[in-house]
């Protein structure tokens, strides 16, 4: 399985126009990833480059437009760059002699590590940059030498060392038996499994757990061939209640989407938020991260709205896709998908925004569990 961008550490490169951001990206990756030019505003949309850093793992570097861009499209370019703030885990700031460092306050407000770069060390101007900003203790970079590994080492130092989050957390331990109920309908990608299913299977193998995959139709047969009830049952959310009614009382039960809410977001906040549906709600936003065209049996645009309309016939439901997450103040509840294509930082920034505005936010799995009356019967990891 290729690591998707959603599971990579996001490292964003900021600085003034012509500071050397794109040159730095090419130097880091060892490829001509970004166009380099003396003209101002060469970089327009952010440029993403996934790679692997030995000893750290999969990352993605993001080159942005200059934050002092004054070209005709400067407002749109800077807006795109500011959007990267919401998804970055680490900031690389490329210094220049003209830098007034005003933008640094915006970076500091995100409470993320900032690594300062003194570029162009093969030129006299590079020495001037290094001297001018010596109080920031920048890393000196000479692109004519192969010392990019000192930058990698600095990145490793500032990475959170609490250990990687896992999907199943303490729900699964070595030698546990886990049954995965994975119905494959029209929404499933052709000849492939959906990402949360693949991620879960791989994690269970790594944990030395017994992993059994089945369909809803064969779920009871699967239980019958087991000597003991499984330790955990993980199901697709859309058949939550069917699986719950057939599951042994001794088995823990959750869904792929609920696991993703703990892996990518704030699972307890999502669980508490969905209970706003105990009361009358007027406006709901369903936020789908993926940009695939919805189909007849789409869970986000068809199945969940149908369930909500059954409970609240007059509720207004709006939809947002991708990174569109604006004007949220009018909503009584925001329901997000599993967010498998977003990194955790992006999701947690949405959570923070909702908490600041006192807007409940949950996800698909929690919503279906609530609407089917089993929200207090399922298990989740904190």
Short mmCIF file of C-alpha atoms in Angstrom, two decimals:
data_model
loop_
_atom_site.label_atom_id
_atom_site.label_comp_id
_atom_site.label_asym_id
_atom_site.label_seq_id
_atom_site.Cartn_x
_atom_site.Cartn_y
_atom_site.Cartn_z
CA UNK A 1 0.00 0.00 0.00
CA UNK A 2 1.38 3.39 -0.97
CA UNK A 3 1.30 5.83 1.92
CA UNK A 4 -1.25 8.51 1.11
CA UNK A 5 -0.72 12.18 1.80
CA UNK A 6 -3.19 11.93 4.65
CA UNK A 7 -0.75 9.82 6.68
CA UNK A 8 2.37 11.83 5.87
CA UNK A 9 4.01 14.46 8.04
CA UNK A 10 3.30 17.80 6.33
CA UNK A 11 6.28 20.16 6.12
CA UNK A 12 5.49 23.57 4.60
CA UNK A 13 8.07 25.94 3.14
CA UNK A 14 7.36 29.66 3.60
CA UNK A 15 9.22 32.89 2.91
CA UNK A 16 9.30 35.99 0.70
CA UNK A 17 9.25 35.83 -3.09
CA UNK A 18 12.65 34.85 -4.49
CA UNK A 19 13.90 33.88 -1.05
CA UNK A 20 14.88 30.48 -2.44
CA UNK A 21 11.92 28.32 -1.39
CA UNK A 22 11.62 26.41 -4.65
CA UNK A 23 15.40 26.01 -4.83
CA UNK A 24 15.26 24.54 -1.31
CA UNK A 25 12.52 22.10 -2.31
CA UNK A 26 14.53 20.91 -5.32
CA UNK A 27 17.60 20.56 -3.11
CA UNK A 28 15.70 18.56 -0.48
CA UNK A 29 14.13 16.19 -3.00
CA UNK A 30 17.15 15.93 -5.29
CA UNK A 31 14.85 16.61 -8.26
CA UNK A 32 13.63 19.58 -10.27
CA UNK A 33 10.31 19.45 -8.46
CA UNK A 34 9.55 23.18 -8.65
CA UNK A 35 10.31 25.77 -11.34
CA UNK A 36 13.06 28.16 -10.25
CA UNK A 37 13.23 31.66 -11.74
CA UNK A 38 14.44 35.15 -10.87
CA UNK A 39 10.96 36.42 -11.76
CA UNK A 40 8.70 37.24 -8.83
CA UNK A 41 5.66 35.04 -8.34
CA UNK A 42 6.91 31.95 -10.20
CA UNK A 43 5.22 29.64 -7.68
CA UNK A 44 1.43 29.98 -7.87
CA UNK A 45 -0.44 27.05 -6.31
CA UNK A 46 1.33 25.16 -3.52
CA UNK A 47 3.55 22.36 -4.86
CA UNK A 48 3.43 19.03 -3.00
CA UNK A 49 6.30 16.55 -3.04
CA UNK A 50 6.00 13.29 -1.08
CA UNK A 51 9.19 11.55 -0.03
CA UNK A 52 10.64 9.32 2.68
CA UNK A 53 13.09 10.53 5.32
CA UNK A 54 15.18 7.72 6.75
CA UNK A 55 14.50 7.29 10.44
CA UNK A 56 11.37 9.42 10.30
CA UNK A 57 9.13 7.93 7.64
CA UNK A 58 6.82 9.31 4.94
CA UNK A 59 6.57 13.09 4.70
CA UNK A 60 5.30 15.63 2.21
CA UNK A 61 7.05 18.93 1.52
CA UNK A 62 4.84 21.83 0.40
CA UNK A 63 6.34 24.78 -1.49
CA UNK A 64 4.23 27.94 -1.25
CA UNK A 65 4.02 31.29 -3.03
CA UNK A 66 5.92 34.20 -1.50
CA UNK A 67 4.01 35.76 1.38
CA UNK A 68 4.97 39.25 0.12
CA UNK A 69 3.79 38.53 -3.45
CA UNK A 70 2.75 41.77 -5.18
CA UNK A 71 1.89 40.41 -8.65
CA UNK A 72 -1.56 40.63 -10.26
CA UNK A 73 -2.66 37.37 -8.67
CA UNK A 74 -1.03 38.06 -5.30
CA UNK A 75 -4.22 37.89 -3.22
CA UNK A 76 -5.18 34.48 -4.60
CA UNK A 77 -1.64 33.16 -4.31
CA UNK A 78 -1.22 34.32 -0.73
CA UNK A 79 -4.65 32.92 0.13
CA UNK A 80 -3.53 29.52 -1.17
CA UNK A 81 -0.35 29.77 0.91
CA UNK A 82 -2.29 30.67 4.05
CA UNK A 83 -4.46 27.62 3.49
CA UNK A 84 -1.35 25.47 3.94
CA UNK A 85 -1.07 26.78 7.52
CA UNK A 86 -4.07 24.65 8.42
CA UNK A 87 -2.47 21.36 7.36
CA UNK A 88 1.26 21.82 8.13
CA UNK A 89 2.89 19.98 11.03
CA UNK A 90 6.25 21.76 10.67
CA UNK A 91 7.21 25.06 9.06
CA UNK A 92 10.45 25.73 7.18
CA UNK A 93 10.96 29.49 6.87
CA UNK A 94 13.46 30.62 4.21
CA UNK A 95 14.98 33.96 5.25
CA UNK A 96 15.89 36.87 2.95
CA UNK A 97 17.57 40.24 3.56
CA UNK A 98 14.26 42.06 2.94
CA UNK A 99 12.45 39.96 5.55
CA UNK A 100 10.64 41.92 8.26
CA UNK A 101 9.47 38.69 9.93
CA UNK A 102 5.89 39.96 10.37
CA UNK A 103 4.55 36.70 8.97
CA UNK A 104 6.38 34.74 11.68
CA UNK A 105 3.69 35.75 14.20
CA UNK A 106 1.09 33.90 12.11
CA UNK A 107 3.29 30.81 12.12
CA UNK A 108 3.87 31.02 15.88
CA UNK A 109 0.12 31.31 16.46
CA UNK A 110 -0.25 27.79 15.04
CA UNK A 111 1.94 26.42 17.84
CA UNK A 112 3.96 24.27 15.45
CA UNK A 113 7.76 23.89 15.16
CA UNK A 114 9.49 26.50 12.99
CA UNK A 115 12.89 25.79 11.43
CA UNK A 116 14.61 28.84 9.96
CA UNK A 117 16.75 28.46 6.84
CA UNK A 118 19.60 30.76 5.84
CA UNK A 119 19.86 30.01 2.09
CA UNK A 120 22.38 30.92 -0.61
CA UNK A 121 25.44 30.13 1.49
CA UNK A 122 27.45 29.80 -1.72
CA UNK A 123 26.95 33.54 -2.25
CA UNK A 124 27.92 36.64 -0.31
CA UNK A 125 24.27 37.49 0.25
CA UNK A 126 23.85 34.19 2.03
CA UNK A 127 26.46 35.16 4.60
CA UNK A 128 24.66 38.48 5.12
CA UNK A 129 21.36 36.67 5.70
CA UNK A 130 22.98 34.34 8.20
CA UNK A 131 24.53 37.21 10.12
CA UNK A 132 21.39 39.39 10.11
CA UNK A 133 19.19 36.63 11.58
CA UNK A 134 21.74 34.84 13.75
CA UNK A 135 19.44 35.20 16.77
CA UNK A 136 17.02 32.80 15.05
CA UNK A 137 19.80 30.19 14.82
CA UNK A 138 19.02 29.36 11.17
CA UNK A 139 20.33 26.28 9.39
CA UNK A 140 22.81 27.37 6.72
CA UNK A 141 22.09 25.73 3.36
CA UNK A 142 24.47 25.62 0.41
CA UNK A 143 22.72 23.86 -2.46
CA UNK A 144 26.07 23.07 -4.07
CA UNK A 145 26.90 20.67 -1.25
CA UNK A 146 25.09 17.54 -0.17
CA UNK A 147 24.42 18.45 3.43
CA UNK A 148 20.62 18.33 3.28
CA UNK A 149 20.77 15.57 5.87
CA UNK A 150 21.53 18.11 8.60
CA UNK A 151 18.12 19.62 7.79
CA UNK A 152 16.53 16.17 8.01
CA UNK A 153 18.13 15.67 11.42
CA UNK A 154 16.70 19.00 12.60
CA UNK A 155 13.25 17.96 11.37
CA UNK A 156 13.54 14.70 13.32
CA UNK A 157 14.39 16.64 16.49
CA UNK A 158 11.24 18.75 16.41
CA UNK A 159 8.82 15.95 15.52
CA UNK A 160 6.46 14.96 18.33
CA UNK A 161 8.00 11.87 19.92
CA UNK A 162 4.87 10.63 21.69
CA UNK A 163 4.75 7.77 19.20
CA UNK A 164 2.47 7.26 16.22
CA UNK A 165 -1.29 7.12 16.62
CA UNK A 166 -2.88 3.86 15.61
CA UNK A 167 -6.35 3.10 14.35
CA UNK A 168 -7.24 0.41 16.87
CA UNK A 169 -5.22 1.67 19.83
CA UNK A 170 -5.90 -0.40 22.95
CA UNK A 171 -8.92 -2.05 21.39
CA UNK A 172 -6.66 -4.73 19.90
CA UNK A 173 -3.72 -6.58 21.41
CA UNK A 174 -1.51 -9.42 20.21
CA UNK A 175 -3.36 -12.68 19.33
CA UNK A 176 -6.82 -11.07 19.47
CA UNK A 177 -9.35 -12.26 16.92
CA UNK A 178 -10.88 -9.45 14.89
CA UNK A 179 -13.70 -9.86 12.37
CA UNK A 180 -14.03 -7.20 9.68
CA UNK A 181 -17.45 -6.85 8.07
CA UNK A 182 -16.82 -5.24 4.69
CA UNK A 183 -19.82 -5.09 2.34
CA UNK A 184 -18.75 -4.14 -1.17
CA UNK A 185 -21.38 -2.04 -2.92
CA UNK A 186 -21.33 0.38 -5.85
CA UNK A 187 -19.51 2.97 -3.74
CA UNK A 188 -16.51 0.68 -3.30
CA UNK A 189 -13.58 1.35 -5.66
CA UNK A 190 -13.30 -1.18 -8.48
CA UNK A 191 -11.05 -4.15 -7.60
CA UNK A 192 -9.86 -2.39 -4.44
CA UNK A 193 -10.78 -1.91 -0.80
CA UNK A 194 -11.45 1.50 0.68
CA UNK A 195 -8.51 3.09 2.44
CA UNK A 196 -9.64 2.64 6.09
CA UNK A 197 -10.13 -1.08 5.43
CA UNK A 198 -6.64 -1.46 3.98
CA UNK A 199 -5.10 0.54 6.84
CA UNK A 200 -6.93 -1.57 9.44
CA UNK A 201 -5.91 -4.89 7.90
CA UNK A 202 -2.26 -3.83 7.75
CA UNK A 203 -2.32 -2.65 11.38
CA UNK A 204 -3.90 -5.87 12.61
CA UNK A 205 -1.19 -7.87 10.84
CA UNK A 206 1.48 -5.68 12.46
CA UNK A 207 -0.12 -6.29 15.87
CA UNK A 208 -0.05 -10.06 15.31
CA UNK A 209 -3.82 -10.24 15.62
CA UNK A 210 -6.01 -12.77 13.82
CA UNK A 211 -7.79 -10.87 11.06
CA UNK A 212 -10.90 -12.33 9.38
CA UNK A 213 -12.69 -10.43 6.62
CA UNK A 214 -16.25 -11.18 5.59
CA UNK A 215 -19.41 -9.73 4.09
CA UNK A 216 -22.64 -8.97 5.93
CA UNK A 217 -24.26 -11.98 4.25
CA UNK A 218 -21.57 -14.32 5.60
CA UNK A 219 -21.17 -12.64 8.97
CA UNK A 220 -23.21 -15.22 10.92
CA UNK A 221 -21.44 -18.11 9.15
CA UNK A 222 -18.11 -16.56 10.07
CA UNK A 223 -19.12 -16.38 13.74
CA UNK A 224 -20.30 -19.99 13.65
CA UNK A 225 -16.95 -21.35 12.48
CA UNK A 226 -15.07 -19.58 15.27
CA UNK A 227 -14.54 -21.51 18.50
CA UNK A 228 -14.97 -18.38 20.59
CA UNK A 229 -16.62 -14.99 20.00
CA UNK A 230 -14.21 -12.54 18.38
CA UNK A 231 -12.55 -9.98 20.62
CA UNK A 232 -13.53 -7.15 18.29
CA UNK A 233 -15.87 -6.68 15.34
CA UNK A 234 -15.20 -3.78 12.97
CA UNK A 235 -17.92 -3.02 10.47
CA UNK A 236 -18.72 -0.61 7.69
CA UNK A 237 -20.89 2.06 9.32
CA UNK A 238 -23.76 1.66 6.87
CA UNK A 239 -24.54 -1.84 8.24
CA UNK A 240 -23.86 -0.90 11.87
CA UNK A 241 -27.25 -1.96 13.24
CA UNK A 242 -27.40 -5.21 11.22
CA UNK A 243 -24.01 -6.24 12.59
CA UNK A 244 -24.87 -5.09 16.12
CA UNK A 245 -27.98 -7.27 16.20
CA UNK A 246 -26.00 -10.34 15.13
CA UNK A 247 -22.88 -9.75 17.24
CA UNK A 248 -22.10 -11.78 20.38
CA UNK A 249 -22.49 -9.76 23.59
CA UNK A 250 -18.92 -10.69 24.54
CA UNK A 251 -17.46 -8.96 21.48
CA UNK A 252 -16.55 -5.29 21.28
CA UNK A 253 -18.03 -3.49 18.29
CA UNK A 254 -16.93 -0.45 16.30
CA UNK A 255 -16.76 0.78 12.71
CA UNK A 256 -14.00 1.87 10.35
CA UNK A 257 -15.34 5.41 10.41
CA UNK A 258 -15.40 5.53 14.21
CA UNK A 259 -11.80 4.31 14.29
CA UNK A 260 -10.87 7.06 11.84
CA UNK A 261 -12.48 9.65 14.13
CA UNK A 262 -9.97 8.73 16.82
CA UNK A 263 -7.08 8.43 14.38
CA UNK A 264 -7.68 11.75 12.62
CA UNK A 265 -9.82 13.81 15.00
CA UNK A 266 -11.25 14.22 18.50
CA UNK A 267 -13.32 11.09 19.06
CA UNK A 268 -14.88 12.15 22.36
CA UNK A 269 -15.87 15.53 20.95
CA UNK A 270 -17.42 13.78 17.95
CA UNK A 271 -19.30 11.40 20.23
CA UNK A 272 -20.61 14.21 22.44
CA UNK A 273 -21.44 16.44 19.48
CA UNK A 274 -23.69 13.94 17.71
CA UNK A 275 -26.02 13.97 20.69
CA UNK A 276 -27.16 17.43 19.65
CA UNK A 277 -29.51 15.38 17.47
CA UNK A 278 -31.46 14.71 20.67
CA UNK A 279 -32.91 18.16 20.02
CA UNK A 280 -34.50 19.82 17.01
CA UNK A 281 -31.86 20.88 14.49
CA UNK A 282 -32.47 23.24 11.58
CA UNK A 283 -29.22 23.40 9.61
CA UNK A 284 -26.63 20.65 9.09
CA UNK A 285 -23.46 20.72 6.99
CA UNK A 286 -22.13 17.43 5.59
CA UNK A 287 -18.44 17.86 4.75
CA UNK A 288 -16.96 15.26 2.39
CA UNK A 289 -13.17 15.43 2.08
CA UNK A 290 -13.00 13.31 -1.07
CA UNK A 291 -13.97 14.92 -4.36
CA UNK A 292 -15.34 11.78 -6.04
CA UNK A 293 -18.68 12.28 -7.82
CA UNK A 294 -21.52 11.01 -5.58
CA UNK A 295 -23.38 7.92 -6.76
CA UNK A 296 -26.83 6.51 -6.12
CA UNK A 297 -25.90 4.78 -2.85
CA UNK A 298 -23.45 7.44 -1.62
CA UNK A 299 -23.32 7.45 2.17
CA UNK A 300 -22.69 11.19 2.55
CA UNK A 301 -25.09 12.63 0.00
CA UNK A 302 -27.81 9.96 0.03
CA UNK A 303 -27.92 7.57 2.97
CA UNK A 304 -27.16 9.88 5.91
CA UNK A 305 -29.41 12.71 4.59
CA UNK A 306 -32.24 10.19 4.19
CA UNK A 307 -31.81 9.08 7.82
CA UNK A 308 -31.68 12.69 9.03
CA UNK A 309 -34.77 13.66 7.04
CA UNK A 310 -36.67 10.75 8.56
CA UNK A 311 -35.99 12.13 12.04
CA UNK A 312 -36.25 15.81 11.11
CA UNK A 313 -38.29 16.21 7.89
CA UNK A 314 -37.73 19.98 7.71
CA UNK A 315 -33.99 20.02 8.37
CA UNK A 316 -31.85 21.91 5.84
CA UNK A 317 -28.75 19.97 4.74
CA UNK A 318 -25.88 21.62 2.88
CA UNK A 319 -22.81 19.91 1.43
CA UNK A 320 -19.15 20.90 1.22
CA UNK A 321 -16.31 19.09 -0.55
CA UNK A 322 -12.54 19.08 -0.31
CA UNK A 323 -11.03 21.98 1.60
CA UNK A 324 -14.20 24.08 1.47
CA UNK A 325 -14.97 24.84 5.13
CA UNK A 326 -16.24 28.41 5.39
CA UNK A 327 -19.23 30.27 6.83
CA UNK A 328 -19.96 27.49 9.30
CA UNK A 329 -21.60 29.70 11.94
CA UNK A 330 -25.16 29.02 10.75
CA UNK A 331 -25.00 25.26 11.32
CA UNK A 332 -26.35 23.36 14.33
CA UNK A 333 -24.13 20.37 13.48
CA UNK A 334 -21.28 19.58 11.10
CA UNK A 335 -20.88 15.97 9.98
CA UNK A 336 -17.55 15.09 8.37
CA UNK A 337 -16.56 11.90 6.58
CA UNK A 338 -13.82 9.62 7.92
CA UNK A 339 -11.23 12.11 6.61
CA UNK A 340 -8.94 9.40 5.28
CA UNK A 341 -7.58 11.84 2.67
CA UNK A 342 -6.82 14.62 5.20
CA UNK A 343 -3.97 14.58 7.69
CA UNK A 344 -4.76 14.79 11.41
CA UNK A 345 -3.56 18.41 11.65
CA UNK A 346 -6.14 19.52 9.07
CA UNK A 347 -8.97 17.76 10.88
CA UNK A 348 -7.92 19.05 14.29
CA UNK A 349 -7.85 22.61 12.93
CA UNK A 350 -11.45 22.13 11.87
CA UNK A 351 -12.26 20.79 15.33
CA UNK A 352 -10.57 23.81 16.92
CA UNK A 353 -12.53 26.19 14.70
CA UNK A 354 -15.82 24.48 15.61
CA UNK A 355 -15.03 24.51 19.33
CA UNK A 356 -14.16 28.22 19.19
CA UNK A 357 -17.50 28.92 17.51
CA UNK A 358 -19.38 26.48 19.77
CA UNK A 359 -20.53 24.39 16.80
CA UNK A 360 -20.91 20.63 17.36
CA UNK A 361 -18.90 18.49 14.92
CA UNK A 362 -19.01 14.73 14.40
CA UNK A 363 -18.42 12.20 11.64
CA UNK A 364 -20.28 9.65 9.53
CA UNK A 365 -19.73 6.65 11.81
CA UNK A 366 -20.86 8.44 14.97
CA UNK A 367 -23.90 9.86 13.17
CA UNK A 368 -25.07 6.48 11.87
CA UNK A 369 -24.50 4.85 15.27
CA UNK A 370 -26.61 7.57 16.91
CA UNK A 371 -29.41 7.49 14.34
CA UNK A 372 -29.59 3.70 14.66
CA UNK A 373 -29.76 3.90 18.46
CA UNK A 374 -26.47 2.18 19.25
CA UNK A 375 -24.16 5.12 20.00
CA UNK A 376 -23.77 3.93 23.62
CA UNK A 377 -23.19 0.34 22.56
CA UNK A 378 -20.09 0.83 20.42
CA UNK A 379 -16.43 0.95 21.37
CA UNK A 380 -13.83 3.51 20.39
CA UNK A 381 -10.27 4.39 21.28
CA UNK A 382 -9.28 7.63 23.02
#
